[in-house]
PDB file of C-alpha atoms in Angstrom:
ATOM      1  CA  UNK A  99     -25.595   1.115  17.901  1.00  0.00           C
ATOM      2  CA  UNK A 100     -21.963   1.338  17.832  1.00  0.00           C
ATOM      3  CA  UNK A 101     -20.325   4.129  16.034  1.00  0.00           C
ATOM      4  CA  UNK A 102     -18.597   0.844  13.803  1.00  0.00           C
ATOM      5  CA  UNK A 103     -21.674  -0.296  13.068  1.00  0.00           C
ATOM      6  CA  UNK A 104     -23.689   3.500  12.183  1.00  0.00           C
ATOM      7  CA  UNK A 105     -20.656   3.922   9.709  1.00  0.00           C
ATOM      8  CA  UNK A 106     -20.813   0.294   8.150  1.00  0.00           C
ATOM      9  CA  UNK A 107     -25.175   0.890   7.824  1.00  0.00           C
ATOM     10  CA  UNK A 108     -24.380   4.155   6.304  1.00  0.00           C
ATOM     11  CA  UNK A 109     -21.803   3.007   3.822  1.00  0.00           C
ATOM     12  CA  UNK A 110     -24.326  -0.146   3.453  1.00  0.00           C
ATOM     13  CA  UNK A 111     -26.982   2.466   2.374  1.00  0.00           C
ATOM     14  CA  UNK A 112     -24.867   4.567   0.065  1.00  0.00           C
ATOM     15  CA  UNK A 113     -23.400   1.892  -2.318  1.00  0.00           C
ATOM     16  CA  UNK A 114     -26.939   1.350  -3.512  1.00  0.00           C
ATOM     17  CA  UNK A 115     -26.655   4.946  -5.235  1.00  0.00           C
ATOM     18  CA  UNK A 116     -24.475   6.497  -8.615  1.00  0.00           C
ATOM     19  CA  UNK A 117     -21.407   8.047  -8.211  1.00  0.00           C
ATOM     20  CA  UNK A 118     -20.252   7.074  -4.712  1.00  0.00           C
ATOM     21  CA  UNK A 119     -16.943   6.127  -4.094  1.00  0.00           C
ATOM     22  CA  UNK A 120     -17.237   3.291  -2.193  1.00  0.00           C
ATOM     23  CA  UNK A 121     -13.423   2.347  -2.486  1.00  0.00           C
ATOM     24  CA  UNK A 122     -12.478   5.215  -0.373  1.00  0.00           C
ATOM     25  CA  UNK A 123     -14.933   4.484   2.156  1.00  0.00           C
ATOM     26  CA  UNK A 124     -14.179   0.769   2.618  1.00  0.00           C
ATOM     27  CA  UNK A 125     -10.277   0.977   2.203  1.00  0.00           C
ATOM     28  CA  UNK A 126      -9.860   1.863   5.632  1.00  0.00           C
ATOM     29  CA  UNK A 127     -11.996  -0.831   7.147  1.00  0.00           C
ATOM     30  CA  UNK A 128     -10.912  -3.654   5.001  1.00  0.00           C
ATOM     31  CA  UNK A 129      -7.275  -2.873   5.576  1.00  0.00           C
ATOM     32  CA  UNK A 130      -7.649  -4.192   9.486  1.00  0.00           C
ATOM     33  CA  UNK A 131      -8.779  -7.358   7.365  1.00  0.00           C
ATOM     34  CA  UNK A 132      -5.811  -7.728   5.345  1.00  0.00           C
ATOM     35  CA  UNK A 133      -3.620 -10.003   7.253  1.00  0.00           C
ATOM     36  CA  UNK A 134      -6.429 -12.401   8.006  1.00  0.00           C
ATOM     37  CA  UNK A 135      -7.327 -12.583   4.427  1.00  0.00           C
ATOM     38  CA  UNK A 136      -3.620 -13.299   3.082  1.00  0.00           C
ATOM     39  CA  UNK A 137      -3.654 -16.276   5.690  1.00  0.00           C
ATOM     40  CA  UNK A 138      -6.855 -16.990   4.690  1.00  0.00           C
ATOM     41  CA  UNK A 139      -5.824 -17.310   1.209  1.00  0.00           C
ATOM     42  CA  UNK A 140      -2.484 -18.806   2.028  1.00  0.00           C
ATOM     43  CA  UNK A 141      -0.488 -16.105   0.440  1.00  0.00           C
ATOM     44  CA  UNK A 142       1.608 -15.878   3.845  1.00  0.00           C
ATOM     45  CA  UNK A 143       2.362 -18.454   6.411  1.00  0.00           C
ATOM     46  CA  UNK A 144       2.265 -19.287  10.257  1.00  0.00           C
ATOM     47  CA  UNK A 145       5.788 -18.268  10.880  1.00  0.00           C
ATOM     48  CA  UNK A 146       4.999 -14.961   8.937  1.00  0.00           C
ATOM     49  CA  UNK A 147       3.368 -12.051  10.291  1.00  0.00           C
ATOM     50  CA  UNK A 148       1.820  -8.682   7.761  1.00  0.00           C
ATOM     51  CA  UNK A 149       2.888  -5.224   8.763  1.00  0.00           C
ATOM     52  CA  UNK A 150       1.494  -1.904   6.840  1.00  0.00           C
ATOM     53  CA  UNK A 151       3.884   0.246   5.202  1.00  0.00           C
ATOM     54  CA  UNK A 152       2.021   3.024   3.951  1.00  0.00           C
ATOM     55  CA  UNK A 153      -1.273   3.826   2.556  1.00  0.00           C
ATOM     56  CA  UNK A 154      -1.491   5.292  -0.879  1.00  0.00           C
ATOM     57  CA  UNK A 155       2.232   4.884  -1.774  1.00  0.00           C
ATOM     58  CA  UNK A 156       3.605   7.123  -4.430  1.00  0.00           C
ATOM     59  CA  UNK A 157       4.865   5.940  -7.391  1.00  0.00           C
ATOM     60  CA  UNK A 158       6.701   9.251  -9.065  1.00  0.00           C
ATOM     61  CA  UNK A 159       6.164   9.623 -12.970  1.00  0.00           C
ATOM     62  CA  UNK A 160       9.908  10.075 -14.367  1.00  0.00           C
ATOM     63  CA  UNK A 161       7.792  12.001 -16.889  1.00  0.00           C
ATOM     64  CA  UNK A 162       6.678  14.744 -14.959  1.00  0.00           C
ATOM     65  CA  UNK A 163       6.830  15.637 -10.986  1.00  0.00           C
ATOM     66  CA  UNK A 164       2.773  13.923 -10.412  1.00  0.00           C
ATOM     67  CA  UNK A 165       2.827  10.514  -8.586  1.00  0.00           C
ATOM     68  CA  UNK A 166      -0.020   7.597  -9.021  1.00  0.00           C
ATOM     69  CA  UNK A 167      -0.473   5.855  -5.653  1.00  0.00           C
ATOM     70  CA  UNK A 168      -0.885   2.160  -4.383  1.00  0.00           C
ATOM     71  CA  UNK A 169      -3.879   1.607  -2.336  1.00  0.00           C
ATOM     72  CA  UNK A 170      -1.810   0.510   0.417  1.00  0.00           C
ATOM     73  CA  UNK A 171       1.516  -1.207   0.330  1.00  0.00           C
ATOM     74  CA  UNK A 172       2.352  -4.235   3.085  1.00  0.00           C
ATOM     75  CA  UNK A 173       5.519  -6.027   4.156  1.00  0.00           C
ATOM     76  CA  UNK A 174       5.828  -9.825   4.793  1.00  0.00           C
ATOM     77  CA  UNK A 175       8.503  -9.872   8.152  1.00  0.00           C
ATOM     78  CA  UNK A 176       9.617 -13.240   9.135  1.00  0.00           C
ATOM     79  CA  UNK A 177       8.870 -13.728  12.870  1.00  0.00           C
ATOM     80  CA  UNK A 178      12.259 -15.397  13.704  1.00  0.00           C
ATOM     81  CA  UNK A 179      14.441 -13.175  11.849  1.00  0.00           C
ATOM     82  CA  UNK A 180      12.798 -10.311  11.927  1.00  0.00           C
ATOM     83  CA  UNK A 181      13.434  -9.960   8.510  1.00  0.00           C
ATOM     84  CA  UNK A 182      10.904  -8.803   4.907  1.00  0.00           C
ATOM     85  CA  UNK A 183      10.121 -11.563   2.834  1.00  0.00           C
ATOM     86  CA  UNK A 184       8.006 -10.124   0.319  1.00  0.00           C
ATOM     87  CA  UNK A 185       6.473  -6.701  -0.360  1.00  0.00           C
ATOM     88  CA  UNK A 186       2.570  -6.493  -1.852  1.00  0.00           C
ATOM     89  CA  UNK A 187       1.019  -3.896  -3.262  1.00  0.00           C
ATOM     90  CA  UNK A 188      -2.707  -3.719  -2.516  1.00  0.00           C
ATOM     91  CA  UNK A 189      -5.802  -2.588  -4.562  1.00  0.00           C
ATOM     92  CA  UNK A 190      -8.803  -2.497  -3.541  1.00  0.00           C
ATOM     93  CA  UNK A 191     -12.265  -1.790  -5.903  1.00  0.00           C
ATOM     94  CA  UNK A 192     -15.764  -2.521  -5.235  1.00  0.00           C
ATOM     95  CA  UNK A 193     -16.616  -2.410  -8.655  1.00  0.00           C
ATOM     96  CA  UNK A 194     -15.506  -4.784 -11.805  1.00  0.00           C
ATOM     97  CA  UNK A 195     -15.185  -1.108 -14.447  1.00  0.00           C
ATOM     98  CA  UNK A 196     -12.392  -0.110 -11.594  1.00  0.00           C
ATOM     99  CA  UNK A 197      -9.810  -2.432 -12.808  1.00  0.00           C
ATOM    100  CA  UNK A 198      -7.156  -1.005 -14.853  1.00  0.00           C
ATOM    101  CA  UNK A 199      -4.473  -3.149 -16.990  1.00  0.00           C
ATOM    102  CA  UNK A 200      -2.185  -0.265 -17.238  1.00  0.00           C
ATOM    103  CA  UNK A 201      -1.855   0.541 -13.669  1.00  0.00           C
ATOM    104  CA  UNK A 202      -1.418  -3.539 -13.417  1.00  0.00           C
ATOM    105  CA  UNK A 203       1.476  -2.958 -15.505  1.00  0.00           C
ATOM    106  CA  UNK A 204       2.853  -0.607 -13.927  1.00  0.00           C
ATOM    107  CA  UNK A 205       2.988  -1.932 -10.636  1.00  0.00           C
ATOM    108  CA  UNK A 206       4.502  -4.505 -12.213  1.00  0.00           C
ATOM    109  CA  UNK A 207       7.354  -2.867 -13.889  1.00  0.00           C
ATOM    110  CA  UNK A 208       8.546  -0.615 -11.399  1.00  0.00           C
ATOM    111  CA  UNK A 209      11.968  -1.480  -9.304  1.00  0.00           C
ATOM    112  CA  UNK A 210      12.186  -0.629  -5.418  1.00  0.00           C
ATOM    113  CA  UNK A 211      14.639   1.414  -5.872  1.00  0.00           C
ATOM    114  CA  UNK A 212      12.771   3.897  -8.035  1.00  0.00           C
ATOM    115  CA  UNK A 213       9.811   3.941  -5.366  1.00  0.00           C
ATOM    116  CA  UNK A 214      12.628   5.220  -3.233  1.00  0.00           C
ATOM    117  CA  UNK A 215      14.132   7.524  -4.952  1.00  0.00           C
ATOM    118  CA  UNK A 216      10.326   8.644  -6.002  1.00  0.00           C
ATOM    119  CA  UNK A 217       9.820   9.539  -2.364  1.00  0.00           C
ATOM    120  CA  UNK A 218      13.426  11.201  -1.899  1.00  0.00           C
ATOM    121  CA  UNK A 219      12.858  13.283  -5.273  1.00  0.00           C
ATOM    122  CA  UNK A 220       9.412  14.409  -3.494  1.00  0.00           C
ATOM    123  CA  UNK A 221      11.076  15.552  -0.144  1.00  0.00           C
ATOM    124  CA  UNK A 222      12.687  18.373  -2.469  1.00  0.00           C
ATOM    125  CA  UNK A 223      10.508  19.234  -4.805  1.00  0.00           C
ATOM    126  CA  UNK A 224       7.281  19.621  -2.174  1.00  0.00           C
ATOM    127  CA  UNK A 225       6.106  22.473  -0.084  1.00  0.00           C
ATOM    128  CA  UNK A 226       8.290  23.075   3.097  1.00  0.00           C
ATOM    129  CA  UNK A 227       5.559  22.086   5.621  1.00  0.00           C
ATOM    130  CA  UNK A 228       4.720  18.533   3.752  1.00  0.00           C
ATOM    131  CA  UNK A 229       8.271  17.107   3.421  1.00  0.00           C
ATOM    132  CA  UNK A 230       7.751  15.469   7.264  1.00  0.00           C
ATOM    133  CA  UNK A 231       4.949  13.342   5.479  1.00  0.00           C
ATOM    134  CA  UNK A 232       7.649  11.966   2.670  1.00  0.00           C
ATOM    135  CA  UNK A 233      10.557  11.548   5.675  1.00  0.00           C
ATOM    136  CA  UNK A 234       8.085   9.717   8.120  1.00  0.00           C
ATOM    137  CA  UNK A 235       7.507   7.184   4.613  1.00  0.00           C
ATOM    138  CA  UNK A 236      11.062   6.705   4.558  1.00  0.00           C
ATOM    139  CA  UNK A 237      12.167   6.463   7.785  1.00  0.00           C
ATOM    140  CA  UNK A 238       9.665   3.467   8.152  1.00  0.00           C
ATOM    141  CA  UNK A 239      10.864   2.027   5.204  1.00  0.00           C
ATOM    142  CA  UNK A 240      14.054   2.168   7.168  1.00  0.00           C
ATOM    143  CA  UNK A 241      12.248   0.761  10.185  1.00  0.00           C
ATOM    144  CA  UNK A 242      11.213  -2.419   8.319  1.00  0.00           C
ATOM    145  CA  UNK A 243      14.614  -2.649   6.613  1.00  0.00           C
ATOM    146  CA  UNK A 244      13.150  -2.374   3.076  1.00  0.00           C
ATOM    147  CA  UNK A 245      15.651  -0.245   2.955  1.00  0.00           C
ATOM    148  CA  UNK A 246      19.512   0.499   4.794  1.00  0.00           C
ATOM    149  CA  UNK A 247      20.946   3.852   5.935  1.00  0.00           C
ATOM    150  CA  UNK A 248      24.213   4.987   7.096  1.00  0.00           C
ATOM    151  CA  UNK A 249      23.359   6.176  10.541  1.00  0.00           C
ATOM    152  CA  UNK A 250      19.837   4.460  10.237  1.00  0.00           C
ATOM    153  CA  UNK A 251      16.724   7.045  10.812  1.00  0.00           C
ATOM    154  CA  UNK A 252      16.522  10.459   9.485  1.00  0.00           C
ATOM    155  CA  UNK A 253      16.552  12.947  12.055  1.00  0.00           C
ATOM    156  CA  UNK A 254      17.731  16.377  10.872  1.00  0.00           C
ATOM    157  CA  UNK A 255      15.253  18.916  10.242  1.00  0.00           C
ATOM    158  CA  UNK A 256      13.954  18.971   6.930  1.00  0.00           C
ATOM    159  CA  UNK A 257      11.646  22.236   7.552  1.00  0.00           C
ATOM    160  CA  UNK A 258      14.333  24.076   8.574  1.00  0.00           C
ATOM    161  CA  UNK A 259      14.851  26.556   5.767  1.00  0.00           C
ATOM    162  CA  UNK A 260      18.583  26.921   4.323  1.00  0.00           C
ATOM    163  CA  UNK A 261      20.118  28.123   1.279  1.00  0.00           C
ATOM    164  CA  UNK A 262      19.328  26.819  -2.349  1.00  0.00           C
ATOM    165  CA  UNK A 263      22.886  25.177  -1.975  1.00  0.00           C
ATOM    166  CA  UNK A 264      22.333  23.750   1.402  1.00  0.00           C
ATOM    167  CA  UNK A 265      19.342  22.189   0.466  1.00  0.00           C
ATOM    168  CA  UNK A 266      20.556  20.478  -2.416  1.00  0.00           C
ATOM    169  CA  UNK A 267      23.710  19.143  -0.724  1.00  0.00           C
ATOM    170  CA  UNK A 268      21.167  18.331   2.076  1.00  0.00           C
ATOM    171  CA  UNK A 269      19.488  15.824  -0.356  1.00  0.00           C
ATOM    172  CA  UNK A 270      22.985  14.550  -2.246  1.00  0.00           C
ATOM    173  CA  UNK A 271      24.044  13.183   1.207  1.00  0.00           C
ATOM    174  CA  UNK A 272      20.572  11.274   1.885  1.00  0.00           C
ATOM    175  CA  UNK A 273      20.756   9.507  -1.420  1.00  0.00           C
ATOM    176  CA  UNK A 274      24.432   8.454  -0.690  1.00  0.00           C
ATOM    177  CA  UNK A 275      23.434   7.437   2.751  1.00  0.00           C
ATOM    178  CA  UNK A 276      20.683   4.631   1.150  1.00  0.00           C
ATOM    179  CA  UNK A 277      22.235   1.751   0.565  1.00  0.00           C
ATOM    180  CA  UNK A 278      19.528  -0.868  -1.190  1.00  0.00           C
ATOM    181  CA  UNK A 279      19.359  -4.432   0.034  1.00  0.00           C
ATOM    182  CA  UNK A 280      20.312  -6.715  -2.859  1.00  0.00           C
ATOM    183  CA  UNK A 281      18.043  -9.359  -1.930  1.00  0.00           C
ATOM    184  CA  UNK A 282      15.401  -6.871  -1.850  1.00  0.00           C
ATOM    185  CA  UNK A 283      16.228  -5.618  -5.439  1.00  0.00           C
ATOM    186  CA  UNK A 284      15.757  -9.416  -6.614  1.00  0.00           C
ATOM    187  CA  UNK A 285      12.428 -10.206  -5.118  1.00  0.00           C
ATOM    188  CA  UNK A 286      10.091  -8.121  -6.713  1.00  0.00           C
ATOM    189  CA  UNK A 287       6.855  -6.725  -5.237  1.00  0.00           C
ATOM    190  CA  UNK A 288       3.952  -9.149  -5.843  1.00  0.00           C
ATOM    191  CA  UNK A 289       0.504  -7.589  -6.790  1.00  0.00           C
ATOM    192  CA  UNK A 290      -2.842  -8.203  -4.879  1.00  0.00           C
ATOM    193  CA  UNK A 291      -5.976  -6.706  -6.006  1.00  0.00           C
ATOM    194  CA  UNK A 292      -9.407  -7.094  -3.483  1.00  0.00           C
ATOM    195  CA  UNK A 293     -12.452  -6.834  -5.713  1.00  0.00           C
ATOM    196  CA  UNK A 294     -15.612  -8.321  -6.858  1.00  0.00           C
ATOM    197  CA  UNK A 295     -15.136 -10.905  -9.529  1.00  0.00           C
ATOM    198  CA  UNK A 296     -14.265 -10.303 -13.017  1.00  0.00           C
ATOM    199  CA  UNK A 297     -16.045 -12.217 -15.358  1.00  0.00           C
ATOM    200  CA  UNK A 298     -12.884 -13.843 -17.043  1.00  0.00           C
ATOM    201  CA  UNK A 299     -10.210 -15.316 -14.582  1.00  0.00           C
ATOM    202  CA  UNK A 300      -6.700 -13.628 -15.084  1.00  0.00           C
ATOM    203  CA  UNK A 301      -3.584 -15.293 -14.899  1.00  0.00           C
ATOM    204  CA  UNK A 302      -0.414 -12.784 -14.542  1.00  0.00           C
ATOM    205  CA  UNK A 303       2.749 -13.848 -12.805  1.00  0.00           C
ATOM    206  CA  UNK A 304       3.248 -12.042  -9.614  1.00  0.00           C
ATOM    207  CA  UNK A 305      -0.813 -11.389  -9.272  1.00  0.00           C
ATOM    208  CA  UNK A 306      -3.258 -12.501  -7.279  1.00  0.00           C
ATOM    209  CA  UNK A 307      -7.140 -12.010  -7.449  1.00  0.00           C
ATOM    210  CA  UNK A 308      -8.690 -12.068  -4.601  1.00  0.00           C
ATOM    211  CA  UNK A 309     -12.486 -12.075  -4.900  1.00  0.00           C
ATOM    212  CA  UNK A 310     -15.272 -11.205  -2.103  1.00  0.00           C
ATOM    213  CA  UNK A 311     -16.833 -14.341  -2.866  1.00  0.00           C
ATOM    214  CA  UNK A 312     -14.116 -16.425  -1.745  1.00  0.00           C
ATOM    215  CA  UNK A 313     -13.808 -14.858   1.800  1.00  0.00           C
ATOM    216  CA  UNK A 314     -17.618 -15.284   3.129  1.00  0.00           C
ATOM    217  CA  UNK A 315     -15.869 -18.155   5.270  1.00  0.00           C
ATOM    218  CA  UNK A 316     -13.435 -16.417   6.157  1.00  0.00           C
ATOM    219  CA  UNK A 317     -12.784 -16.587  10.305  1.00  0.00           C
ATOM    220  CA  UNK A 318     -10.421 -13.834  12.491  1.00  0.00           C
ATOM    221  CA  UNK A 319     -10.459 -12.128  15.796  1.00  0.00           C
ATOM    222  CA  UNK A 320     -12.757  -9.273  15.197  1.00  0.00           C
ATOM    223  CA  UNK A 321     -15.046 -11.897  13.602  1.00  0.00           C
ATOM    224  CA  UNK A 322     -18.741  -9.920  13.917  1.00  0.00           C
ATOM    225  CA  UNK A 323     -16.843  -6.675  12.688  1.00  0.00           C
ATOM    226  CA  UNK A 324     -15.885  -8.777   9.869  1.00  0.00           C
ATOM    227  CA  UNK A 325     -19.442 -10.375   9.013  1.00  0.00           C
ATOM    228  CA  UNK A 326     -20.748  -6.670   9.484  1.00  0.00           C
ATOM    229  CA  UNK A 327     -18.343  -5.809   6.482  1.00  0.00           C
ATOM    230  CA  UNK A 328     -18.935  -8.660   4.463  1.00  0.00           C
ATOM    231  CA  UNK A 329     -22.621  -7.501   4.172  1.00  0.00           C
ATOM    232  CA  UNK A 330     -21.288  -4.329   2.403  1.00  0.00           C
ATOM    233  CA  UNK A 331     -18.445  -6.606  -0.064  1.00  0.00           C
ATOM    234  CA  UNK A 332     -21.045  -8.821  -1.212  1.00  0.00           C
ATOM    235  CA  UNK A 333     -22.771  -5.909  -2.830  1.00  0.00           C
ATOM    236  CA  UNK A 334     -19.963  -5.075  -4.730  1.00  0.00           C
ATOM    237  CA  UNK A 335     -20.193  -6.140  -8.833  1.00  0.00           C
TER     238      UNK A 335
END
């Protein structure tokens, strides 16, 4: 038995019990599915190709300094021009109770440029040795031009330890150095949530349901990985 297979038979075996979090288990599995599943569904093209982000994007609270996070978040590029064509945030439950309309409606409201300046505003305000983690976010952002920087990467050290002044001036000059693709600011992120089915279809602008049900067809490279998984989706309600 392969260790792929001992992890999908022991994930297989838990789901059948209360209180496991099954989501957390099967997130990182299903995400090596996602690109076969938007072309499955037709929610991207041949001439299109998926790249990840990020995994569990923060979305700051202008409320307070707490973020909620995106399952993962992935970027449409166009093969011949190298350029994004869409961003999609992705949920993913394995159980109907784990849908929520007000995180719905939040993904839905928030602008790009706030889930930017969420992740700058965290490079300040967390602990020394974790700002890295927020930088390496950004600088792919950069990387996949979902954002444009004077100078392009981030390179200077940001666990470097400097005066109260420093710092701040540090972080003046790296929001002045984004500059926000306009197209990108008009083409807002489009929602995708991977679940069992609900029991009343929903119909929201800039949403798609995707249900296990509708993927048992469903035909990719690592095709008996994928049947192997689809054992475990199917008992998802």
């Amino acid at each position: 038995m392969s260790i792929y297979e001992a992890i999908i038979k022991e994930i297989s075996e838990n789901i059948n019990y209360p209180y496991y979090s099954a989501e957390r288990r099967i997130d990182v599995i299903l995400s090596l599915f996602i690109e076969d599943i938007f072309k499955h569904e037709k929610i991207i093209g041949k001439t299109s190709r998926l790249v990840k982000l990020a995994p569990e994007l923060p979305l700051s609270n202008k409320n307070n300094r707490q973020s909620d996070c995106v399952d993962f978040v992935f970027v449409e590029i166009d093969n011949a021009t190298q350029e994004p064509l869409n961003i999609f945030f992705v949920e993913i439950k394995t159980d109907t109770k784990s849908y929520n309309r007000k995180q719905l409606e939040e993904y839905l409201a928030i602008k790009w440029q706030d889930v930017v300046m969420g992740v700058i505003n965290n490079i300040e305000n967390t602990k020394l040795g974790y700002r890295s983690k927020y930088i390496t976010l950004l600088n792919r952002m950069i990387e996949l031009k979902i954002v444009s920087r004077t100078g392009g990467k981030i390179e200077y050290d940001v666990n470097k330890e400097s005066s109260r002044q420093d710092k701040r001036k540090q972080y003046e000059d790296l929001k002045e150095s984004l500059e926000y693709i306009k197209e990108q600011e008009e083409r807002k992120q489009k929602v995708i949530y991977l679940g069992p089915k609900l029991a009343k279809d929903q119909e929201v602008c800039r949403v798609k349901y995707i249900y296990y049900s509708q993927l048992e067809s469903l035909k990719c490279a690592k095709n008996e990985e994928w049947k192997k998984l689809y054992e475990i989706l199917k008992k998802c309600t």
